[in-house]
């Protein structure tokens, strides 16, 4: 695994690469498009460190799936340990913000869901979390109102503000840290807005955070 966290300005990031805590069903329009029930509390799952890859690397769709979906999400990088975190601890702990893809093998996930099995084969495979460089906290004025945009082959697929999250960022961190301790270098993926769709070999993707930071990647 070659992945390392990097900052957009090129300054050194010596945080280790850790787990990725993810939240499912955090935007109403996305819940509706997949015909899922609205959860009464956040649904968390975890991707291992081996899921992370730089956007400089091509996305590789596993051969056991015919339906790899993009989910474009705000990513948060942590520099401190957090357990049952208070608001002050949370503020101190955030190292930066990025934009990433929670790649999801929708056909595999559907089969697992029907059997009541865990989702890992569908969501935690190698390279299932392509992620941008991180922008230091002080350069993001309001992470709770920042635009997430994904364009695939010049077609806008997802374009929504984090304002529409059901569970706000601070609540996601507080709640998740009561179940799972965050270690320095861990990431939180905050859920996808609507517009998830299938990726195909040869697609080119542009991810844009806050109408300002643009990153490109592609599917092998
Ligand atoms: Zn997701």
PDB file of C-alpha atoms and ligand atoms in Angstrom:
ATOM      1  CA  UNK A   1       0.000   0.000   0.000  1.00  0.00           C
ATOM      2  CA  UNK A   2       1.513   3.307  -1.136  1.00  0.00           C
ATOM      3  CA  UNK A   3      -1.101   5.628   0.257  1.00  0.00           C
ATOM      4  CA  UNK A   4      -0.053   8.441   2.616  1.00  0.00           C
ATOM      5  CA  UNK A   5      -2.088  11.407   3.834  1.00  0.00           C
ATOM      6  CA  UNK A   6      -1.006  14.633   2.167  1.00  0.00           C
ATOM      7  CA  UNK A   7      -1.955  18.283   2.540  1.00  0.00           C
ATOM      8  CA  UNK A   8      -2.958  20.233  -0.547  1.00  0.00           C
ATOM      9  CA  UNK A   9      -0.316  22.894   0.033  1.00  0.00           C
ATOM     10  CA  UNK A  10       2.369  20.216   0.003  1.00  0.00           C
ATOM     11  CA  UNK A  11       3.297  20.648   3.659  1.00  0.00           C
ATOM     12  CA  UNK A  12       4.312  17.469   5.441  1.00  0.00           C
ATOM     13  CA  UNK A  13       1.610  15.297   6.974  1.00  0.00           C
ATOM     14  CA  UNK A  14       3.224  12.841   9.320  1.00  0.00           C
ATOM     15  CA  UNK A  15      -0.043  11.299  10.530  1.00  0.00           C
ATOM     16  CA  UNK A  16      -0.177   7.529  10.140  1.00  0.00           C
ATOM     17  CA  UNK A  17      -2.766   5.970   7.819  1.00  0.00           C
ATOM     18  CA  UNK A  18      -5.608   4.551   9.871  1.00  0.00           C
ATOM     19  CA  UNK A  19      -9.187   3.386   9.608  1.00  0.00           C
ATOM     20  CA  UNK A  20     -12.027   5.177   7.843  1.00  0.00           C
ATOM     21  CA  UNK A  21     -15.245   5.546   9.803  1.00  0.00           C
ATOM     22  CA  UNK A  22     -18.204   5.966   7.434  1.00  0.00           C
ATOM     23  CA  UNK A  23     -21.823   6.905   7.852  1.00  0.00           C
ATOM     24  CA  UNK A  24     -24.645   5.548   5.705  1.00  0.00           C
ATOM     25  CA  UNK A  25     -27.895   7.340   4.861  1.00  0.00           C
ATOM     26  CA  UNK A  26     -27.086  10.872   5.979  1.00  0.00           C
ATOM     27  CA  UNK A  27     -28.936  12.825   3.233  1.00  0.00           C
ATOM     28  CA  UNK A  28     -32.694  12.415   2.666  1.00  0.00           C
ATOM     29  CA  UNK A  29     -32.575  12.599  -1.137  1.00  0.00           C
ATOM     30  CA  UNK A  30     -29.998   9.798  -1.244  1.00  0.00           C
ATOM     31  CA  UNK A  31     -32.052   7.605   1.113  1.00  0.00           C
ATOM     32  CA  UNK A  32     -35.015   8.158  -1.205  1.00  0.00           C
ATOM     33  CA  UNK A  33     -33.129   7.340  -4.423  1.00  0.00           C
ATOM     34  CA  UNK A  34     -32.134   3.923  -3.010  1.00  0.00           C
ATOM     35  CA  UNK A  35     -35.555   3.384  -1.449  1.00  0.00           C
ATOM     36  CA  UNK A  36     -34.077   2.835   2.017  1.00  0.00           C
ATOM     37  CA  UNK A  37     -35.818   3.589   5.316  1.00  0.00           C
ATOM     38  CA  UNK A  38     -34.740   6.768   7.154  1.00  0.00           C
ATOM     39  CA  UNK A  39     -32.633   5.651  10.137  1.00  0.00           C
ATOM     40  CA  UNK A  40     -33.495   6.818  13.637  1.00  0.00           C
ATOM     41  CA  UNK A  41     -29.802   7.112  14.519  1.00  0.00           C
ATOM     42  CA  UNK A  42     -26.661   7.236  12.361  1.00  0.00           C
ATOM     43  CA  UNK A  43     -25.550   3.970  10.724  1.00  0.00           C
ATOM     44  CA  UNK A  44     -21.784   3.552  10.950  1.00  0.00           C
ATOM     45  CA  UNK A  45     -19.428   1.162   9.215  1.00  0.00           C
ATOM     46  CA  UNK A  46     -15.645   1.040   8.865  1.00  0.00           C
ATOM     47  CA  UNK A  47     -13.253   0.714   5.959  1.00  0.00           C
ATOM     48  CA  UNK A  48      -9.732  -0.503   6.762  1.00  0.00           C
ATOM     49  CA  UNK A  49      -6.609   1.533   5.964  1.00  0.00           C
ATOM     50  CA  UNK A  50      -6.109  -0.635   2.867  1.00  0.00           C
ATOM     51  CA  UNK A  51      -9.254   0.929   1.358  1.00  0.00           C
ATOM     52  CA  UNK A  52      -7.510   4.290   1.018  1.00  0.00           C
ATOM     53  CA  UNK A  53      -5.874   5.346  -2.197  1.00  0.00           C
ATOM     54  CA  UNK A  54      -4.769   8.623  -3.738  1.00  0.00           C
ATOM     55  CA  UNK A  55      -6.830  10.137  -6.559  1.00  0.00           C
ATOM     56  CA  UNK A  56      -3.605   9.932  -8.565  1.00  0.00           C
ATOM     57  CA  UNK A  57      -4.164   6.161  -8.747  1.00  0.00           C
ATOM     58  CA  UNK A  58      -6.785   4.753 -11.132  1.00  0.00           C
ATOM     59  CA  UNK A  59      -9.935   3.275  -9.615  1.00  0.00           C
ATOM     60  CA  UNK A  60     -10.037  -0.496 -10.087  1.00  0.00           C
ATOM     61  CA  UNK A  61     -13.502  -2.076  -9.999  1.00  0.00           C
ATOM     62  CA  UNK A  62     -13.326  -5.582  -8.490  1.00  0.00           C
ATOM     63  CA  UNK A  63     -14.213  -8.267 -10.987  1.00  0.00           C
ATOM     64  CA  UNK A  64     -16.875  -9.798  -8.700  1.00  0.00           C
ATOM     65  CA  UNK A  65     -19.124  -6.749  -9.258  1.00  0.00           C
ATOM     66  CA  UNK A  66     -21.070  -5.441 -12.260  1.00  0.00           C
ATOM     67  CA  UNK A  67     -22.193  -2.278 -10.469  1.00  0.00           C
ATOM     68  CA  UNK A  68     -19.634  -0.051  -8.728  1.00  0.00           C
ATOM     69  CA  UNK A  69     -21.294   3.175  -7.572  1.00  0.00           C
ATOM     70  CA  UNK A  70     -19.637   6.468  -6.686  1.00  0.00           C
ATOM     71  CA  UNK A  71     -20.636   8.159  -3.431  1.00  0.00           C
ATOM     72  CA  UNK A  72     -19.026  11.600  -3.133  1.00  0.00           C
ATOM     73  CA  UNK A  73     -18.419  12.607   0.458  1.00  0.00           C
ATOM     74  CA  UNK A  74     -16.771  15.183   2.688  1.00  0.00           C
ATOM     75  CA  UNK A  75     -13.795  13.535   4.413  1.00  0.00           C
ATOM     76  CA  UNK A  76     -12.384  14.661   7.748  1.00  0.00           C
ATOM     77  CA  UNK A  77      -8.848  13.846   8.875  1.00  0.00           C
ATOM     78  CA  UNK A  78      -8.083  13.601  12.609  1.00  0.00           C
ATOM     79  CA  UNK A  79      -4.811  14.379  14.357  1.00  0.00           C
ATOM     80  CA  UNK A  80      -5.779  13.464  17.928  1.00  0.00           C
ATOM     81  CA  UNK A  81      -7.144  10.458  19.735  1.00  0.00           C
ATOM     82  CA  UNK A  82     -10.871  10.882  20.374  1.00  0.00           C
ATOM     83  CA  UNK A  83     -13.084   8.786  22.583  1.00  0.00           C
ATOM     84  CA  UNK A  84     -16.518   9.932  23.760  1.00  0.00           C
ATOM     85  CA  UNK A  85     -15.426  13.295  22.428  1.00  0.00           C
ATOM     86  CA  UNK A  86     -16.585  16.684  23.710  1.00  0.00           C
ATOM     87  CA  UNK A  87     -17.106  19.623  21.298  1.00  0.00           C
ATOM     88  CA  UNK A  88     -13.791  21.233  22.364  1.00  0.00           C
ATOM     89  CA  UNK A  89     -11.872  17.991  21.840  1.00  0.00           C
ATOM     90  CA  UNK A  90     -13.479  17.588  18.421  1.00  0.00           C
ATOM     91  CA  UNK A  91     -12.455  21.069  17.322  1.00  0.00           C
ATOM     92  CA  UNK A  92      -8.849  20.458  18.382  1.00  0.00           C
ATOM     93  CA  UNK A  93      -8.733  17.047  16.758  1.00  0.00           C
ATOM     94  CA  UNK A  94      -9.585  17.945  13.142  1.00  0.00           C
ATOM     95  CA  UNK A  95      -6.491  18.247  10.969  1.00  0.00           C
ATOM     96  CA  UNK A  96      -8.199  18.993   7.678  1.00  0.00           C
ATOM     97  CA  UNK A  97     -10.968  18.360   5.185  1.00  0.00           C
ATOM     98  CA  UNK A  98     -10.945  16.561   1.862  1.00  0.00           C
ATOM     99  CA  UNK A  99     -13.295  15.007  -0.662  1.00  0.00           C
ATOM    100  CA  UNK A 100     -13.429  11.283  -1.271  1.00  0.00           C
ATOM    101  CA  UNK A 101     -15.410   8.465  -2.808  1.00  0.00           C
ATOM    102  CA  UNK A 102     -17.098   5.772  -0.764  1.00  0.00           C
ATOM    103  CA  UNK A 103     -17.049   3.261  -3.633  1.00  0.00           C
ATOM    104  CA  UNK A 104     -19.881   0.783  -3.225  1.00  0.00           C
ATOM    105  CA  UNK A 105     -20.486  -2.425  -5.139  1.00  0.00           C
ATOM    106  CA  UNK A 106     -24.247  -1.984  -5.230  1.00  0.00           C
ATOM    107  CA  UNK A 107     -25.029  -5.464  -6.584  1.00  0.00           C
ATOM    108  CA  UNK A 108     -22.859  -7.160  -3.956  1.00  0.00           C
ATOM    109  CA  UNK A 109     -24.233  -4.910  -1.206  1.00  0.00           C
ATOM    110  CA  UNK A 110     -27.801  -5.751  -2.239  1.00  0.00           C
ATOM    111  CA  UNK A 111     -27.090  -9.485  -1.972  1.00  0.00           C
ATOM    112  CA  UNK A 112     -25.438  -9.033   1.436  1.00  0.00           C
ATOM    113  CA  UNK A 113     -28.285  -6.853   2.713  1.00  0.00           C
ATOM    114  CA  UNK A 114     -30.875  -9.419   1.649  1.00  0.00           C
ATOM    115  CA  UNK A 115     -29.077 -12.089   3.650  1.00  0.00           C
ATOM    116  CA  UNK A 116     -28.462  -9.794   6.614  1.00  0.00           C
ATOM    117  CA  UNK A 117     -24.691 -10.117   6.190  1.00  0.00           C
ATOM    118  CA  UNK A 118     -22.064  -7.409   6.817  1.00  0.00           C
ATOM    119  CA  UNK A 119     -21.242  -5.052   3.906  1.00  0.00           C
ATOM    120  CA  UNK A 120     -17.444  -5.307   3.827  1.00  0.00           C
ATOM    121  CA  UNK A 121     -17.138  -7.100   0.479  1.00  0.00           C
ATOM    122  CA  UNK A 122     -19.195  -4.300  -1.066  1.00  0.00           C
ATOM    123  CA  UNK A 123     -17.644  -1.306   0.671  1.00  0.00           C
ATOM    124  CA  UNK A 124     -14.308  -2.129   2.302  1.00  0.00           C
ATOM    125  CA  UNK A 125     -12.345  -3.732  -0.552  1.00  0.00           C
ATOM    126  CA  UNK A 126      -8.848  -2.543  -1.481  1.00  0.00           C
ATOM    127  CA  UNK A 127      -8.990   0.913  -3.046  1.00  0.00           C
ATOM    128  CA  UNK A 128     -12.653   1.459  -2.101  1.00  0.00           C
ATOM    129  CA  UNK A 129     -11.871   4.882  -0.643  1.00  0.00           C
ATOM    130  CA  UNK A 130     -10.099   7.140  -3.183  1.00  0.00           C
ATOM    131  CA  UNK A 131      -9.356  10.403  -1.399  1.00  0.00           C
ATOM    132  CA  UNK A 132      -8.067  13.894  -2.123  1.00  0.00           C
ATOM    133  CA  UNK A 133      -5.258  15.737  -0.383  1.00  0.00           C
ATOM    134  CA  UNK A 134      -6.467  17.455   2.779  1.00  0.00           C
ATOM    135  CA  UNK A 135      -7.084  21.167   3.157  1.00  0.00           C
ATOM    136  CA  UNK A 136      -6.087  22.490   6.573  1.00  0.00           C
ATOM    137  CA  UNK A 137      -9.018  23.327   8.861  1.00  0.00           C
ATOM    138  CA  UNK A 138      -8.365  27.077   8.908  1.00  0.00           C
ATOM    139  CA  UNK A 139      -8.889  27.288   5.129  1.00  0.00           C
ATOM    140  CA  UNK A 140     -12.410  25.810   5.255  1.00  0.00           C
ATOM    141  CA  UNK A 141     -14.773  28.493   6.546  1.00  0.00           C
ATOM    142  CA  UNK A 142     -17.832  26.290   7.164  1.00  0.00           C
ATOM    143  CA  UNK A 143     -17.546  22.527   6.631  1.00  0.00           C
ATOM    144  CA  UNK A 144     -21.270  22.244   7.409  1.00  0.00           C
ATOM    145  CA  UNK A 145     -22.089  24.312   4.327  1.00  0.00           C
ATOM    146  CA  UNK A 146     -19.645  23.338   1.636  1.00  0.00           C
ATOM    147  CA  UNK A 147     -20.452  22.120  -1.866  1.00  0.00           C
ATOM    148  CA  UNK A 148     -19.597  18.540  -2.914  1.00  0.00           C
ATOM    149  CA  UNK A 149     -19.576  18.052  -6.661  1.00  0.00           C
ATOM    150  CA  UNK A 150     -18.753  15.100  -8.864  1.00  0.00           C
ATOM    151  CA  UNK A 151     -18.563  15.277 -12.645  1.00  0.00           C
ATOM    152  CA  UNK A 152     -18.160  12.052 -14.640  1.00  0.00           C
ATOM    153  CA  UNK A 153     -17.158  12.407 -18.322  1.00  0.00           C
ATOM    154  CA  UNK A 154     -18.326  16.065 -18.195  1.00  0.00           C
ATOM    155  CA  UNK A 155     -21.766  15.103 -16.799  1.00  0.00           C
ATOM    156  CA  UNK A 156     -22.562  16.495 -13.341  1.00  0.00           C
ATOM    157  CA  UNK A 157     -23.644  13.516 -11.238  1.00  0.00           C
ATOM    158  CA  UNK A 158     -23.623  14.884  -7.683  1.00  0.00           C
ATOM    159  CA  UNK A 159     -23.764  18.532  -6.589  1.00  0.00           C
ATOM    160  CA  UNK A 160     -25.000  19.283  -3.094  1.00  0.00           C
ATOM    161  CA  UNK A 161     -24.103  21.196   0.039  1.00  0.00           C
ATOM    162  CA  UNK A 162     -23.171  19.489   3.305  1.00  0.00           C
ATOM    163  CA  UNK A 163     -25.859  21.751   4.791  1.00  0.00           C
ATOM    164  CA  UNK A 164     -28.339  18.989   3.911  1.00  0.00           C
ATOM    165  CA  UNK A 165     -26.794  16.337   6.189  1.00  0.00           C
ATOM    166  CA  UNK A 166     -29.338  14.712   8.526  1.00  0.00           C
ATOM    167  CA  UNK A 167     -26.769  14.245  11.300  1.00  0.00           C
ATOM    168  CA  UNK A 168     -24.409  17.207  11.532  1.00  0.00           C
ATOM    169  CA  UNK A 169     -20.651  16.708  11.509  1.00  0.00           C
ATOM    170  CA  UNK A 170     -20.181  17.408  15.203  1.00  0.00           C
ATOM    171  CA  UNK A 171     -22.913  14.928  16.123  1.00  0.00           C
ATOM    172  CA  UNK A 172     -21.468  12.278  13.816  1.00  0.00           C
ATOM    173  CA  UNK A 173     -18.077  12.598  15.484  1.00  0.00           C
ATOM    174  CA  UNK A 174     -19.471  12.692  18.994  1.00  0.00           C
ATOM    175  CA  UNK A 175     -21.691   9.660  18.441  1.00  0.00           C
ATOM    176  CA  UNK A 176     -19.206   7.564  16.467  1.00  0.00           C
ATOM    177  CA  UNK A 177     -16.446   8.262  19.014  1.00  0.00           C
ATOM    178  CA  UNK A 178     -18.652   6.722  21.687  1.00  0.00           C
ATOM    179  CA  UNK A 179     -18.422   3.404  19.816  1.00  0.00           C
ATOM    180  CA  UNK A 180     -15.007   3.581  18.107  1.00  0.00           C
ATOM    181  CA  UNK A 181     -11.950   5.462  19.339  1.00  0.00           C
ATOM    182  CA  UNK A 182     -10.427   7.716  16.696  1.00  0.00           C
ATOM    183  CA  UNK A 183      -6.649   7.532  16.501  1.00  0.00           C
ATOM    184  CA  UNK A 184      -4.397  10.147  14.877  1.00  0.00           C
ATOM    185  CA  UNK A 185      -4.596   9.606  11.106  1.00  0.00           C
ATOM    186  CA  UNK A 186      -8.136   8.176  11.102  1.00  0.00           C
ATOM    187  CA  UNK A 187     -10.752   9.590   8.719  1.00  0.00           C
ATOM    188  CA  UNK A 188     -14.499  10.152   8.907  1.00  0.00           C
ATOM    189  CA  UNK A 189     -16.531   9.958   5.682  1.00  0.00           C
ATOM    190  CA  UNK A 190     -19.738  11.883   6.288  1.00  0.00           C
ATOM    191  CA  UNK A 191     -22.195  10.262   3.862  1.00  0.00           C
ATOM    192  CA  UNK A 192     -23.239  10.922   0.286  1.00  0.00           C
ATOM    193  CA  UNK A 193     -25.817  13.292  -1.116  1.00  0.00           C
ATOM    194  CA  UNK A 194     -28.087  12.079  -3.943  1.00  0.00           C
ATOM    195  CA  UNK A 195     -26.936  11.243  -7.452  1.00  0.00           C
ATOM    196  CA  UNK A 196     -25.038   7.994  -6.883  1.00  0.00           C
ATOM    197  CA  UNK A 197     -24.556   6.097 -10.135  1.00  0.00           C
ATOM    198  CA  UNK A 198     -22.527   3.399 -11.746  1.00  0.00           C
ATOM    199  CA  UNK A 199     -18.898   3.876 -12.823  1.00  0.00           C
ATOM    200  CA  UNK A 200     -17.451   2.202 -15.897  1.00  0.00           C
ATOM    201  CA  UNK A 201     -13.998   1.438 -17.171  1.00  0.00           C
ATOM    202  CA  UNK A 202     -12.500   4.493 -18.865  1.00  0.00           C
ATOM    203  CA  UNK A 203     -14.615   7.072 -16.995  1.00  0.00           C
ATOM    204  CA  UNK A 204     -12.901  10.308 -16.024  1.00  0.00           C
ATOM    205  CA  UNK A 205     -13.975  11.908 -12.767  1.00  0.00           C
ATOM    206  CA  UNK A 206     -13.621  15.406 -11.407  1.00  0.00           C
ATOM    207  CA  UNK A 207     -14.283  15.911  -7.702  1.00  0.00           C
ATOM    208  CA  UNK A 208     -14.783  19.455  -6.507  1.00  0.00           C
ATOM    209  CA  UNK A 209     -14.923  20.716  -2.931  1.00  0.00           C
ATOM    210  CA  UNK A 210     -16.382  24.106  -2.074  1.00  0.00           C
ATOM    211  CA  UNK A 211     -16.522  25.319  -5.703  1.00  0.00           C
ATOM    212  CA  UNK A 212     -12.795  25.813  -5.372  1.00  0.00           C
ATOM    213  CA  UNK A 213     -10.653  22.711  -4.919  1.00  0.00           C
ATOM    214  CA  UNK A 214     -10.714  20.408  -7.956  1.00  0.00           C
ATOM    215  CA  UNK A 215      -9.248  16.920  -8.237  1.00  0.00           C
ATOM    216  CA  UNK A 216      -9.281  14.441 -11.094  1.00  0.00           C
ATOM    217  CA  UNK A 217      -9.148  10.681 -11.239  1.00  0.00           C
ATOM    218  CA  UNK A 218     -10.249   7.907 -13.571  1.00  0.00           C
ATOM    219  CA  UNK A 219     -11.460   4.321 -13.738  1.00  0.00           C
ATOM    220  CA  UNK A 220      -8.989   1.747 -15.054  1.00  0.00           C
TER     221      UNK A 220
HETATM  222 ZN1  LIG B   1     -21.241   6.447   1.654  1.00  0.00          ZN
END
